[in-house]
XYZ file of C-alpha atoms in Angstrom:
617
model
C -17.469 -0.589 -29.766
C -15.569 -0.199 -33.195
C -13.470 -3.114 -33.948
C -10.418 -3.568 -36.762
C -9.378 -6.668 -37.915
C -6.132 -7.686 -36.712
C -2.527 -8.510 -38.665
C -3.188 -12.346 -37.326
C -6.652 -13.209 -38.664
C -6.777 -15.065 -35.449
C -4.536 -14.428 -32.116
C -4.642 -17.211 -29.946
C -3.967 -16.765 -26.405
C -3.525 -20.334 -24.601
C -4.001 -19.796 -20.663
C -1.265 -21.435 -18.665
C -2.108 -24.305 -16.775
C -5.505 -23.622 -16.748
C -6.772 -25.766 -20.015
C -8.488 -22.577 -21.192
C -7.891 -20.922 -24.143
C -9.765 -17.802 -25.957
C -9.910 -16.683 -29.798
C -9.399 -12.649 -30.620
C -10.295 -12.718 -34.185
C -11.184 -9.098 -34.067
C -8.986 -6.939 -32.046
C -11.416 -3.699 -30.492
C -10.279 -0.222 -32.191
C -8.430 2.510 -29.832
C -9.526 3.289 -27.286
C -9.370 -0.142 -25.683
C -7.545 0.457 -22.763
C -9.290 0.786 -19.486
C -12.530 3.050 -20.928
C -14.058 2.334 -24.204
C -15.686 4.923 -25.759
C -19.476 3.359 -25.318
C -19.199 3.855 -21.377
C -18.027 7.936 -21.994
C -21.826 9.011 -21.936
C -22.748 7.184 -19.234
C -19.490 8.586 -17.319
C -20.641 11.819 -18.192
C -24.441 11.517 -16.714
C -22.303 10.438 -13.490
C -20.643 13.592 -13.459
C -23.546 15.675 -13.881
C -25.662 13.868 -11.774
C -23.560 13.822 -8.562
C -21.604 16.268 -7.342
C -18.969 14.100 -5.115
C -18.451 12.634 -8.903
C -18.014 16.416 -10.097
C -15.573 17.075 -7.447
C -13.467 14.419 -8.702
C -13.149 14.906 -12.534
C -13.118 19.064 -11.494
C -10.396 18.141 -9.220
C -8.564 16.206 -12.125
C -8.982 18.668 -15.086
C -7.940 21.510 -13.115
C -4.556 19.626 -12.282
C -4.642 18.952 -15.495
C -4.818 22.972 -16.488
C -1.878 23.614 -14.171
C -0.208 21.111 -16.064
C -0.272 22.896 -19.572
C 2.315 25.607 -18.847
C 5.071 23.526 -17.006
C 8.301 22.458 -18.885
C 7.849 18.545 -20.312
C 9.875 16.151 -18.574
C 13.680 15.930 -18.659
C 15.062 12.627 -18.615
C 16.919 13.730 -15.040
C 18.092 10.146 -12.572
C 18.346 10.127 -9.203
C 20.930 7.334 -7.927
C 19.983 4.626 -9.578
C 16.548 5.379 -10.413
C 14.582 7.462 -13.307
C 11.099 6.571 -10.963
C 10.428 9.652 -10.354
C 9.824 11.061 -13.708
C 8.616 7.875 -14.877
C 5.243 8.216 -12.087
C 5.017 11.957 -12.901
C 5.018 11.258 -16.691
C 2.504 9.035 -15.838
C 0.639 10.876 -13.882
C 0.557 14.002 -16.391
C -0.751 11.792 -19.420
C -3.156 9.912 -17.513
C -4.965 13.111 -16.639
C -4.657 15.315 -19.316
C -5.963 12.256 -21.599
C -8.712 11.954 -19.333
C -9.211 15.586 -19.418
C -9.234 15.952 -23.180
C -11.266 12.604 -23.513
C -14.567 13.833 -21.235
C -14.298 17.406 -22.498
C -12.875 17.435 -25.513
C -11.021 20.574 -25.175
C -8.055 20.005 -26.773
C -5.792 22.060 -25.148
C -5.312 19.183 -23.217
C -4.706 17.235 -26.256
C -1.713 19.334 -27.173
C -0.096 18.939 -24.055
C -0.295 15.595 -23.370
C 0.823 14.739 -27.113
C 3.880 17.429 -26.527
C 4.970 14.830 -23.126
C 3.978 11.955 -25.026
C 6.980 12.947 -27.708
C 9.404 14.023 -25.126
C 9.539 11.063 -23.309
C 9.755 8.598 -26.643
C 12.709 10.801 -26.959
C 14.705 10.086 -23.970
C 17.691 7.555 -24.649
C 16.562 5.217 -22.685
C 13.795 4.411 -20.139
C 16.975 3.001 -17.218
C 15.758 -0.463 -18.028
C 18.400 -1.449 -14.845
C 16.107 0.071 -12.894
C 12.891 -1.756 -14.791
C 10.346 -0.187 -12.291
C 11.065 3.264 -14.214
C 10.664 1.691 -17.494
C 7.141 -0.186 -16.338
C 5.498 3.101 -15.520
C 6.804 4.841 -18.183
C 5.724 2.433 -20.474
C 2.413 2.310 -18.957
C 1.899 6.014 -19.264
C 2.903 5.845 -23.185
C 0.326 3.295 -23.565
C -2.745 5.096 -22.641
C -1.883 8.241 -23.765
C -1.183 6.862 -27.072
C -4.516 4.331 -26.857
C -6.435 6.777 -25.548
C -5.729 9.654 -28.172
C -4.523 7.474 -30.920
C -7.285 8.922 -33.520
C -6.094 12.764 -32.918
C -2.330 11.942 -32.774
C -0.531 13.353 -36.229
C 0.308 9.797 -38.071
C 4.465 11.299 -37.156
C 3.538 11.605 -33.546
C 2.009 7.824 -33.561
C 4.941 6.296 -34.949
C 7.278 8.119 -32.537
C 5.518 6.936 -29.729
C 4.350 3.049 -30.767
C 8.469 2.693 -31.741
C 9.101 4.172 -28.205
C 6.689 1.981 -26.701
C 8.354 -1.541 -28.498
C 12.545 -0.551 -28.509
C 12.291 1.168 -24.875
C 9.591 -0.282 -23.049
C 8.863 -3.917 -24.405
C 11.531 -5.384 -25.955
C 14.257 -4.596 -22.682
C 11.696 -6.784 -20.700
C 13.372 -9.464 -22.546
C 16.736 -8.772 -21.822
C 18.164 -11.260 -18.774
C 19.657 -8.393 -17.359
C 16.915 -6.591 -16.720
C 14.054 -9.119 -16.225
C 14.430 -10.684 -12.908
C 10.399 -9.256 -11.927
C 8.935 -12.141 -14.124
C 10.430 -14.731 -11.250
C 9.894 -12.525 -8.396
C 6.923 -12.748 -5.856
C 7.184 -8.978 -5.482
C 5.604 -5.632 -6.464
C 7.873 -5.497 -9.032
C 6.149 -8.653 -10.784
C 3.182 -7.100 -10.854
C 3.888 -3.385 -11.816
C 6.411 -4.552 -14.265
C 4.093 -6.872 -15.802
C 1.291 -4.471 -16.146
C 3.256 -2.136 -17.767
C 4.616 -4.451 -20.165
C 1.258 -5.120 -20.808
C -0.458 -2.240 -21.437
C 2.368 -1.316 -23.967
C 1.373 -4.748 -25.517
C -1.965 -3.989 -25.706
C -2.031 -0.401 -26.754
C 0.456 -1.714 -30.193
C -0.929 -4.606 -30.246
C -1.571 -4.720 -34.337
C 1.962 -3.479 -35.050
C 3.998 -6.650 -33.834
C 1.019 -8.851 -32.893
C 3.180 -11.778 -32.090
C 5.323 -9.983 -29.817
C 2.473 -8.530 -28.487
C 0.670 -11.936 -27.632
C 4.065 -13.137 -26.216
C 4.338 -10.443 -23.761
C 0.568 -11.286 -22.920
C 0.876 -14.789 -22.681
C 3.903 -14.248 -20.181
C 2.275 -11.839 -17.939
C -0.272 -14.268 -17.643
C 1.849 -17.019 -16.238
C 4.180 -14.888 -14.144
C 1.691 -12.036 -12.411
C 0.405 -15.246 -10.431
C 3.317 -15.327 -8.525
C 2.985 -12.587 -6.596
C -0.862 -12.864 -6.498
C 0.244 -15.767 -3.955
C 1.080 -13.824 -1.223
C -2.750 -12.344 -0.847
C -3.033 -16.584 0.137
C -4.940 -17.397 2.493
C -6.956 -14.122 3.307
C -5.629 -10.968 1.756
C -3.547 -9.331 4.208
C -0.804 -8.202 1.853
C 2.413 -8.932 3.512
C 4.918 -5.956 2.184
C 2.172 -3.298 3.951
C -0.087 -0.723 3.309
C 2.230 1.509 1.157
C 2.888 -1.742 -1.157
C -0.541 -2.550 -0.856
C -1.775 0.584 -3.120
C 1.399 -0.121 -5.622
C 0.962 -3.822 -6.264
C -2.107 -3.584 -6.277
C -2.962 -1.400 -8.532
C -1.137 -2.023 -11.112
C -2.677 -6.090 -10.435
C -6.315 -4.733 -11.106
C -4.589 -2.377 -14.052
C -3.709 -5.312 -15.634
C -6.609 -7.501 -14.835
C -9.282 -4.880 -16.266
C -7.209 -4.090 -19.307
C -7.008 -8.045 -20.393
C -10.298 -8.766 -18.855
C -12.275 -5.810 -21.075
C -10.178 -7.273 -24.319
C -10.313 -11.019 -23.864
C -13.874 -10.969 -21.980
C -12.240 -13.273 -19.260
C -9.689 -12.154 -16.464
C -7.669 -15.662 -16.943
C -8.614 -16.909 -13.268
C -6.856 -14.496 -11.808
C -9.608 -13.234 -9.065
C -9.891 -16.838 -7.964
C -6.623 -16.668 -6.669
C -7.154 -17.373 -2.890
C -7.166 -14.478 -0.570
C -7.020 -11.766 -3.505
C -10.554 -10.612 -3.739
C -10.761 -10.634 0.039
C -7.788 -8.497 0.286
C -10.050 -5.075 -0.113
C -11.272 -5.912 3.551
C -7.456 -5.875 4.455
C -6.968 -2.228 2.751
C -10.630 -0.864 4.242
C -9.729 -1.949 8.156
C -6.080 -0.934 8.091
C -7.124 2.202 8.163
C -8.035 4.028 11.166
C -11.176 6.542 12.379
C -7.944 9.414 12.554
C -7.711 8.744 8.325
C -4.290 7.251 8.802
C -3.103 3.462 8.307
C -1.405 0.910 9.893
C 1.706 1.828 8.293
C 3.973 -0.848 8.832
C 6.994 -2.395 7.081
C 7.956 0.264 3.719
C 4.860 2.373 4.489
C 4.425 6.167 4.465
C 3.001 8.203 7.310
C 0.627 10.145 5.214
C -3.120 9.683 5.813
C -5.285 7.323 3.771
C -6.727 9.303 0.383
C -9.516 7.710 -2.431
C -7.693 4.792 -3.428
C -8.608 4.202 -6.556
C -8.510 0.426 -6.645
C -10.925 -0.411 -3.926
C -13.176 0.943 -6.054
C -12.930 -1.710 -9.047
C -13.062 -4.165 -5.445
C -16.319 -2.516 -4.401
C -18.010 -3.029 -8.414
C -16.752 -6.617 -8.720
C -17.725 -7.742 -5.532
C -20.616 -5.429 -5.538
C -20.217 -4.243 -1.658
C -20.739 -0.482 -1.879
C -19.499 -0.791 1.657
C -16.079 -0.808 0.569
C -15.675 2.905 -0.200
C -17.999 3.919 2.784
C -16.570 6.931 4.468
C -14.352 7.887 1.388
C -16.701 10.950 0.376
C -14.884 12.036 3.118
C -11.767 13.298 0.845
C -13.680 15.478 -0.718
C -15.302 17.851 1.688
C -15.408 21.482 0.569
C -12.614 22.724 3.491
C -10.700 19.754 1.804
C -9.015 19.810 -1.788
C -8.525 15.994 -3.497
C -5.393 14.776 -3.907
C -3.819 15.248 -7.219
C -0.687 13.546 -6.444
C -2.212 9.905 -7.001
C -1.219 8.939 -10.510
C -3.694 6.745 -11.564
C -6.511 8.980 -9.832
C -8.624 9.323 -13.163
C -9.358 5.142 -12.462
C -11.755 6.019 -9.687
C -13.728 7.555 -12.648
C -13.973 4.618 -14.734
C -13.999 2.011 -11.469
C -16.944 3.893 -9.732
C -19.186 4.233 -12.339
C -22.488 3.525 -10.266
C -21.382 3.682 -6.847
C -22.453 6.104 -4.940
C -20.410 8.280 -2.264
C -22.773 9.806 -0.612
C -24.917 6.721 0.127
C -22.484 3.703 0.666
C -23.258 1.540 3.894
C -20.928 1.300 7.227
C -19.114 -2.154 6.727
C -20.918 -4.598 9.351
C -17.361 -5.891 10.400
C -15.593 -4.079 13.612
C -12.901 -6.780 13.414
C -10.503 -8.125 10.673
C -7.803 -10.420 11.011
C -5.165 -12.241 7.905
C -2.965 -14.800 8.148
C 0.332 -15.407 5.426
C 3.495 -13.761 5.883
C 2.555 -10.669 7.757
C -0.557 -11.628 9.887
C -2.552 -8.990 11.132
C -5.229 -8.020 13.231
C -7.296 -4.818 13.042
C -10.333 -3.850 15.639
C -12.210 -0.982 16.270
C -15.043 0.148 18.631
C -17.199 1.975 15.447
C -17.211 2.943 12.181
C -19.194 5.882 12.524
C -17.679 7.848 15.546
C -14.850 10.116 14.310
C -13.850 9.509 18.613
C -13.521 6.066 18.149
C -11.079 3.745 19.383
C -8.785 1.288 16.699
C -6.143 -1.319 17.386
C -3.836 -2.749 14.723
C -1.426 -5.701 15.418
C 1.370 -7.105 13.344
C 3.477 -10.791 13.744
C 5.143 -11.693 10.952
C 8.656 -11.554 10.253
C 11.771 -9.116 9.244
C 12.556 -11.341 6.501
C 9.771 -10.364 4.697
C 9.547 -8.173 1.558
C 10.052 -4.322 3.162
C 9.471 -5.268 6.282
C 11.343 -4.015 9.885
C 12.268 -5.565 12.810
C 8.733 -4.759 14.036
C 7.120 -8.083 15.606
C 4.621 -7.495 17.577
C 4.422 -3.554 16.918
C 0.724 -2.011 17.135
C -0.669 1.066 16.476
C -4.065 2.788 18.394
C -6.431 5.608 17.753
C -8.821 7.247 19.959
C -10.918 10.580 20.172
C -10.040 11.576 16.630
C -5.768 11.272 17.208
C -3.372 8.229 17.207
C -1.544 7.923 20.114
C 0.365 4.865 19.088
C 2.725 5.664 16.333
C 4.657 3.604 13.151
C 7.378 5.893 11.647
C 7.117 3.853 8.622
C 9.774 3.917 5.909
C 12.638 6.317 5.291
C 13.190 7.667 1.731
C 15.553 5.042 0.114
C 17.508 7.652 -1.999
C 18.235 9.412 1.284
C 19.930 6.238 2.466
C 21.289 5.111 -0.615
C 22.903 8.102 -1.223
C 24.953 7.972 1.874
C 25.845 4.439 0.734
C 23.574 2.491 3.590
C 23.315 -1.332 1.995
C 19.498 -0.863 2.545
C 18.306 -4.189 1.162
C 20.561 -6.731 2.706
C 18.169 -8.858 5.276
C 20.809 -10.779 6.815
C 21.166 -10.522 10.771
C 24.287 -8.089 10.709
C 22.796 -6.371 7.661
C 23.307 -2.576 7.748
C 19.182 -1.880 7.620
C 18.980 -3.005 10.908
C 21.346 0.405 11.793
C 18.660 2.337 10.593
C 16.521 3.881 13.384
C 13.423 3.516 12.124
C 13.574 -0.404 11.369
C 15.066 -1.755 14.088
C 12.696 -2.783 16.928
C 14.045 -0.365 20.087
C 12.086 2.341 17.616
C 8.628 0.112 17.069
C 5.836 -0.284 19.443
C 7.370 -3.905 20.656
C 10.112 -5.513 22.906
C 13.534 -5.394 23.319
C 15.893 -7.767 25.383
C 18.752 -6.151 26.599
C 18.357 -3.973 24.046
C 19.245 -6.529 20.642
C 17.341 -6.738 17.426
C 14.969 -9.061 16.751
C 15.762 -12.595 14.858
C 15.403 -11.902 11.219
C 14.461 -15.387 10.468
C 12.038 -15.843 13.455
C 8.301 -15.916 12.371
C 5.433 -15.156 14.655
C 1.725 -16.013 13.622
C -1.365 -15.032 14.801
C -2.436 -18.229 17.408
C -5.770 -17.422 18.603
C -8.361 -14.213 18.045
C -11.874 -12.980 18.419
C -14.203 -10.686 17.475
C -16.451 -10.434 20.452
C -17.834 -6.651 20.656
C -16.547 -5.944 24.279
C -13.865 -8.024 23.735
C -11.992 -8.299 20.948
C -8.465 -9.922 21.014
C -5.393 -11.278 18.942
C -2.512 -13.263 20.382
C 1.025 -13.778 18.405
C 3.608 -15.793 19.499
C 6.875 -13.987 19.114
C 9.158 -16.982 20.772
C 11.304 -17.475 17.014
C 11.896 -13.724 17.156
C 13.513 -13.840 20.376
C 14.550 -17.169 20.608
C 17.922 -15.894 21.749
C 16.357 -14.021 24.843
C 13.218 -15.858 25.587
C 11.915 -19.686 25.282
C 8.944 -18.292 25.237
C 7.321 -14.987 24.230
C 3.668 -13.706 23.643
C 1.730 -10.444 23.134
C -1.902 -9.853 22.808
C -3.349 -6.929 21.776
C -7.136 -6.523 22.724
C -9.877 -3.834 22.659
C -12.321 -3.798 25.936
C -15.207 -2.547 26.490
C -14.638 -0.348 23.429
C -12.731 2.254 25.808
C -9.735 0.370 26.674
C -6.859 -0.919 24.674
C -4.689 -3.802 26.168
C -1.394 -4.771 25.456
C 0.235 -8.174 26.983
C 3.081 -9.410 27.083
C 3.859 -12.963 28.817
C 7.821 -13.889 28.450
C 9.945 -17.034 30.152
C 13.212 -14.968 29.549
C 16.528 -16.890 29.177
C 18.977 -16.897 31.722
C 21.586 -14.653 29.634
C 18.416 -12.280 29.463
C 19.067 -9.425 31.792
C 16.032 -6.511 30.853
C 12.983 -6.373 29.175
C 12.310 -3.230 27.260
C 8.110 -1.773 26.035
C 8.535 0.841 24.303
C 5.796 2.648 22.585
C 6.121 5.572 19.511
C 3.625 8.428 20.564
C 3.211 12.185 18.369
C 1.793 13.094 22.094
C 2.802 15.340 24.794
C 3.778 13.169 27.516
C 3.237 16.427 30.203
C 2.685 13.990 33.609
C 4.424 10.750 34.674
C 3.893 9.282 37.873
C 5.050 5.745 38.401
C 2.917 3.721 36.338
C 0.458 6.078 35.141
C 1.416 8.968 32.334
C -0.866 11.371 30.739
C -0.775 11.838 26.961
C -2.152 15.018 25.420
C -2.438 16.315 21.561
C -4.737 18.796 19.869
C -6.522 18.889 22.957
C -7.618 15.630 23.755
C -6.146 13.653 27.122
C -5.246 9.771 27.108
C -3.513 7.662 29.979
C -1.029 4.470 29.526
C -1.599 2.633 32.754
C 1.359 -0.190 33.666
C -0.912 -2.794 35.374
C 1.828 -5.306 35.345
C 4.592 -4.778 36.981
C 3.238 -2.893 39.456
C 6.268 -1.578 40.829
C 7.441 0.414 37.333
C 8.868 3.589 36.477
C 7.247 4.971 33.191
C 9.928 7.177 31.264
C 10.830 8.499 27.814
C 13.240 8.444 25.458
C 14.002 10.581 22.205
C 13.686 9.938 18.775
C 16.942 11.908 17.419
C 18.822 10.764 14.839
C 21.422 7.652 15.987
C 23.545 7.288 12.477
C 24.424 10.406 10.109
C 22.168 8.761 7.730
C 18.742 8.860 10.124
C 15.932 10.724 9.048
C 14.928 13.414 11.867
C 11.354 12.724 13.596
C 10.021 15.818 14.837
C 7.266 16.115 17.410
C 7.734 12.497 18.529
C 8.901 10.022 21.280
C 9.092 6.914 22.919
C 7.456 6.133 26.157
C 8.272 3.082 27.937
C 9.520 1.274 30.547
C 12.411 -1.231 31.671
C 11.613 -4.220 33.557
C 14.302 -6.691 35.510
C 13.889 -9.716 33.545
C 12.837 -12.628 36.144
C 14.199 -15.919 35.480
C 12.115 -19.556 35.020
C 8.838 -17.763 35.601
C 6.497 -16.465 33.403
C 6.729 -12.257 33.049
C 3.824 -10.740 32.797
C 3.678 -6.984 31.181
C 0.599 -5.266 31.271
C -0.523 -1.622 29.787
C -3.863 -0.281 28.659
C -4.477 2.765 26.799
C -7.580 4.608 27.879
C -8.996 7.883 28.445
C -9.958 7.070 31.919
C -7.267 8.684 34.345
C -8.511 5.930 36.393
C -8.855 2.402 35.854
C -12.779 0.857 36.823
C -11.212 -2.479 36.242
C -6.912 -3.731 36.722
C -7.167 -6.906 36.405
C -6.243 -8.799 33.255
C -7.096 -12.375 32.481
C -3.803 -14.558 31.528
C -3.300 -14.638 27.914
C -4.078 -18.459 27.834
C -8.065 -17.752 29.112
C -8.872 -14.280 26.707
């Protein structure tokens, strides 16, 4: 790797708290972001040596040729955010420099140079939004790293003086830099990005540069906290793949420079948070999608692939060869997709090993628990629980709320997170977390719309918090228990659900509650994509894409299974076609212990009723 001395003769970089320090004396020539150009060859061989590889980088320069005749970017905001172009600008000059890198072509080139000046033109990149300038920032850095040597000298000093006035130096405006204190997503995009524009011009203000290093340093360990004590990530799945990513962006870019990664993977929990991301996801392809998550199916993930390299557990991207079947076409729509490229070099797809592990379970904010009957039966069944709290980062009111798969569908649904511009817009105060706070109006994070309870029909207590108490992983009979009391203190002195899979054929759901005496009704309610066709008392059949399921009420006995829509309540609800809720309502009985009772099977009858208490599983 070519190196160039720097404008310091020697940049120190003195590691926070951690008595370490390492000397750059030579800083490595571009390109020294992500992919040097030594490992190009040997990304090359991959590609012609393996065709799930060739699908990939096909799959990326051909996005990459329908990207050549579309208009460059207009600096157009939505509401109070310029995100959107700020990802797609990323997106766009992350692949065509791929493209033009591996190939050569320079069509690609062209292009990407031609977005790369348009967006150093925009005024401004909405620094009071600083997500949008992160991004942005990151996406000027590696396309001007990565094609710094074919750049015309006018084009480079467009985009380096873009990269310092718009992207770095607003990071150290007060007004705009809150994400340095925060324990939040936003720490650790914001941080990469500001990084990654550091890096990329590092010799043209080298002590600004190691400043903004330094920083990032000390403050990305904030939010690397919350993967404490064993990586479940507590703002969900969908916040899982953002933070996330742009962690390991930033880890692999300082880590390749400096030849040390600053302690960062010792954080506790974070390198065992790829088992969190791998079992979240179901056999139907879709994950537990929580809190601020989408409802889209799973894709390639790029970053559990730099999890699977350092930890060397090929397991990791087992079944992900899956995404690129022939019938199938790989998504293009993941930004930082050309990463799999440089963070799989020597995995295989085709050969990678079933993980060994059927059950996973994380405490920390949001504990979870995830189980499943197999990992190679596309019929299997999957169970996902979550405690937690709705004080959390993007979380609901959704304590206690579960998801299930079986026979290749899920039957047990999360609606997961409604467009924020769409309630913004309509001036909703999304983000107040407060018990009268106007989220709570929303439909889709309240609890009467999540797989969980409802007393008399009132939200859960947003400063309750219900952990995981006891759990196993016993093949035919797996099990976690939360105690939900502090979310329903008002309603119940006591509260607990456990979620368990039996026999690998049955899922269980229990609920024991002492109800208050104010409480008058207990409401299950469970979100279902199904055709409920048949109800009879405490027994109703569930059918989709041909496959039949039954939710038997074991406890009560004497229940009347029903169904409720899913329209719209408020103007400002987003419509949920081809669902709804399927529940019952039971009397709540006072000073005694109320036991509710429902398994999820394919059996339209039950070989065994009987449920231990919660206090023997």
């Amino acid at each position: 790797m070519k190196t160039i001395i720097a404008a310091l003769s020697i940049i120190l970089l003195t590691l926070t708290g951690s008595g370490q320090s390492i000397t750059l004396d030579q800083l490595p020539d571009h390109p020294r972001l992500l992919l040097f150009d030594d490992n190009l060859e040997s990304l090359k061989t991959q590609i012609a040596s393996d065709e799930y590889w060739k699908t990939i980088h096909q799959a990326i320069t051909e996005e990459s040729d329908q990207m050549i005749p579309l208009p460059t970017l207009e600096r157009i905001q939505i509401g109070r955010r310029l995100l959107d172009k700020s990802r797609e600008a990323l997106r766009r000059i992350y692949y065509l420099a791929y493209s033009y890198r591996v190939t050569e072509d320079e069509k690609y080139l062209k292009r990407a140079e031609a977005e790369l000046l348009k967006i150093s033109g925009f005024s401004d990149w909405n620094p009071t939004h600083f997500l949008d300038v992160a991004e942005m920032t990151l996406a000027a850095a590696i396309g001007y790293d990565w094609l710094y040597h074919d750049l015309s000298e006018q084009s480079r000093h467009i985009i380096e003086t873009a990269i310092i006035e718009k992207g770095i130096k607003p990071s150290y405006n007060e007004n705009y830099n809150s994400f340095l204190y925060s324990p939040t997503n936003w720490n650790q995009v914001c941080n990469a990005g500001m990084t990654f524009g550091a890096l990329a011009v590092f010799e043209k203000q080298p002590e600004l540069a190691k400043d903004v290093i330094e920083r990032a340093i000390k403050s990305i360990k904030l939010p690397m906290e919350d993967y404490k004590p064993s990586g479940a990530y507590p703002e969900g799945a969908g916040y899982w793949t953002y933070g996330t990513s742009f962690n390991v962006l930033f880890i692999d870019a300082v880590e390749k420079i400096f030849n040390s990664d600053f302690g960062l993977t010792s954080t506790e929990g974070f390198m065992k948070t790829s088992g969190y991301i791998q079992h979240i996801t179901g056999p139907t392809g879709y994950p537990f999608n929580y809190a601020d998550a989408s409802s889209r199916p799973a894709g390639l993930e790029p970053t559990i692939f730099w999890f699977a390299n350092r930890q060397k557990m090929p397991s990791l991207i087992y079944g992900k060869s899956g995404f690129l079947k022939p019938e199938l076409r790989v998504s293009t729509r993941d930004r930082i997709l050309p990463s799999v490229m440089i963070w799989g070099q020597g995995l295989s797809l085709s050969h990678a090993p079933a993980p060994k592990e059927l059950f996973w379970t994380g405490d920390g904010k949001s504990p979870v628990a995830f189980m499943r009957s197999s990992w190679t039966d596309d019929m299997a069944y999957f169970a996902g629980l979550k405690a937690g709290s709705p004080s959390v980062n993007h979380a609901h009111m959704d304590v206690g709320t579960f998801v299930a798969d079986a026979l290749g569908e899920r039957w047990a649904m999360d609606f997961g997170m409604q467009q924020y511009e769409s309630l913004e817009s309509k001036g909703v105060k999304l983000w107040g977390k407060t018990q009268d706070a106007e989220r709570w109006n929303i439909l889709r994070y309240n609890n009467l719309y999540h797989n969980t309870l409802a007393f008399d029909r009132e939200l859960q207590q947003v400063q309750g918090h219900a952990e995981i108490i006891r759990k196993s992983d016993k093949e035919n009979f797996m099990f976690a228990i939360t105690d939900m009391t502090e979310v329903y203190v008002n309603k119940a002195s006591f509260a607990q659900r456990g979620l368990a899979l039996r026999s690998k054929k049955e899922i269980i759901i229990q609920d024991e509650i002492i109800p208050r005496k104010t409480s008058k009704e207990i409401q299950w309610t469970m979100v279902t994509p199904a055709l409920v066709s048949d109800i009879k008392g405490n027994r109703a059949t569930m059918t989709q894409n041909g496959k039949t399921m039954y939710l038997h009420v074991v406890s009560p006995t004497a229940v009347q299974l029903k169904t409720w829509d899913t329209e719209p309540v408020k103007p400002y609800d987003a419509p949920n076609p081809g669902t709804l809720r399927l529940g019952f309502v039971a009397k709540a009985k006072k000073n005694e212990v109320n036991t509710l009772t429902v398994i999820l099977t394919e059996k339209p009858v039950l070989d065994i009723t009987t449920v231990a208490k919660l206090i023997d599983w």
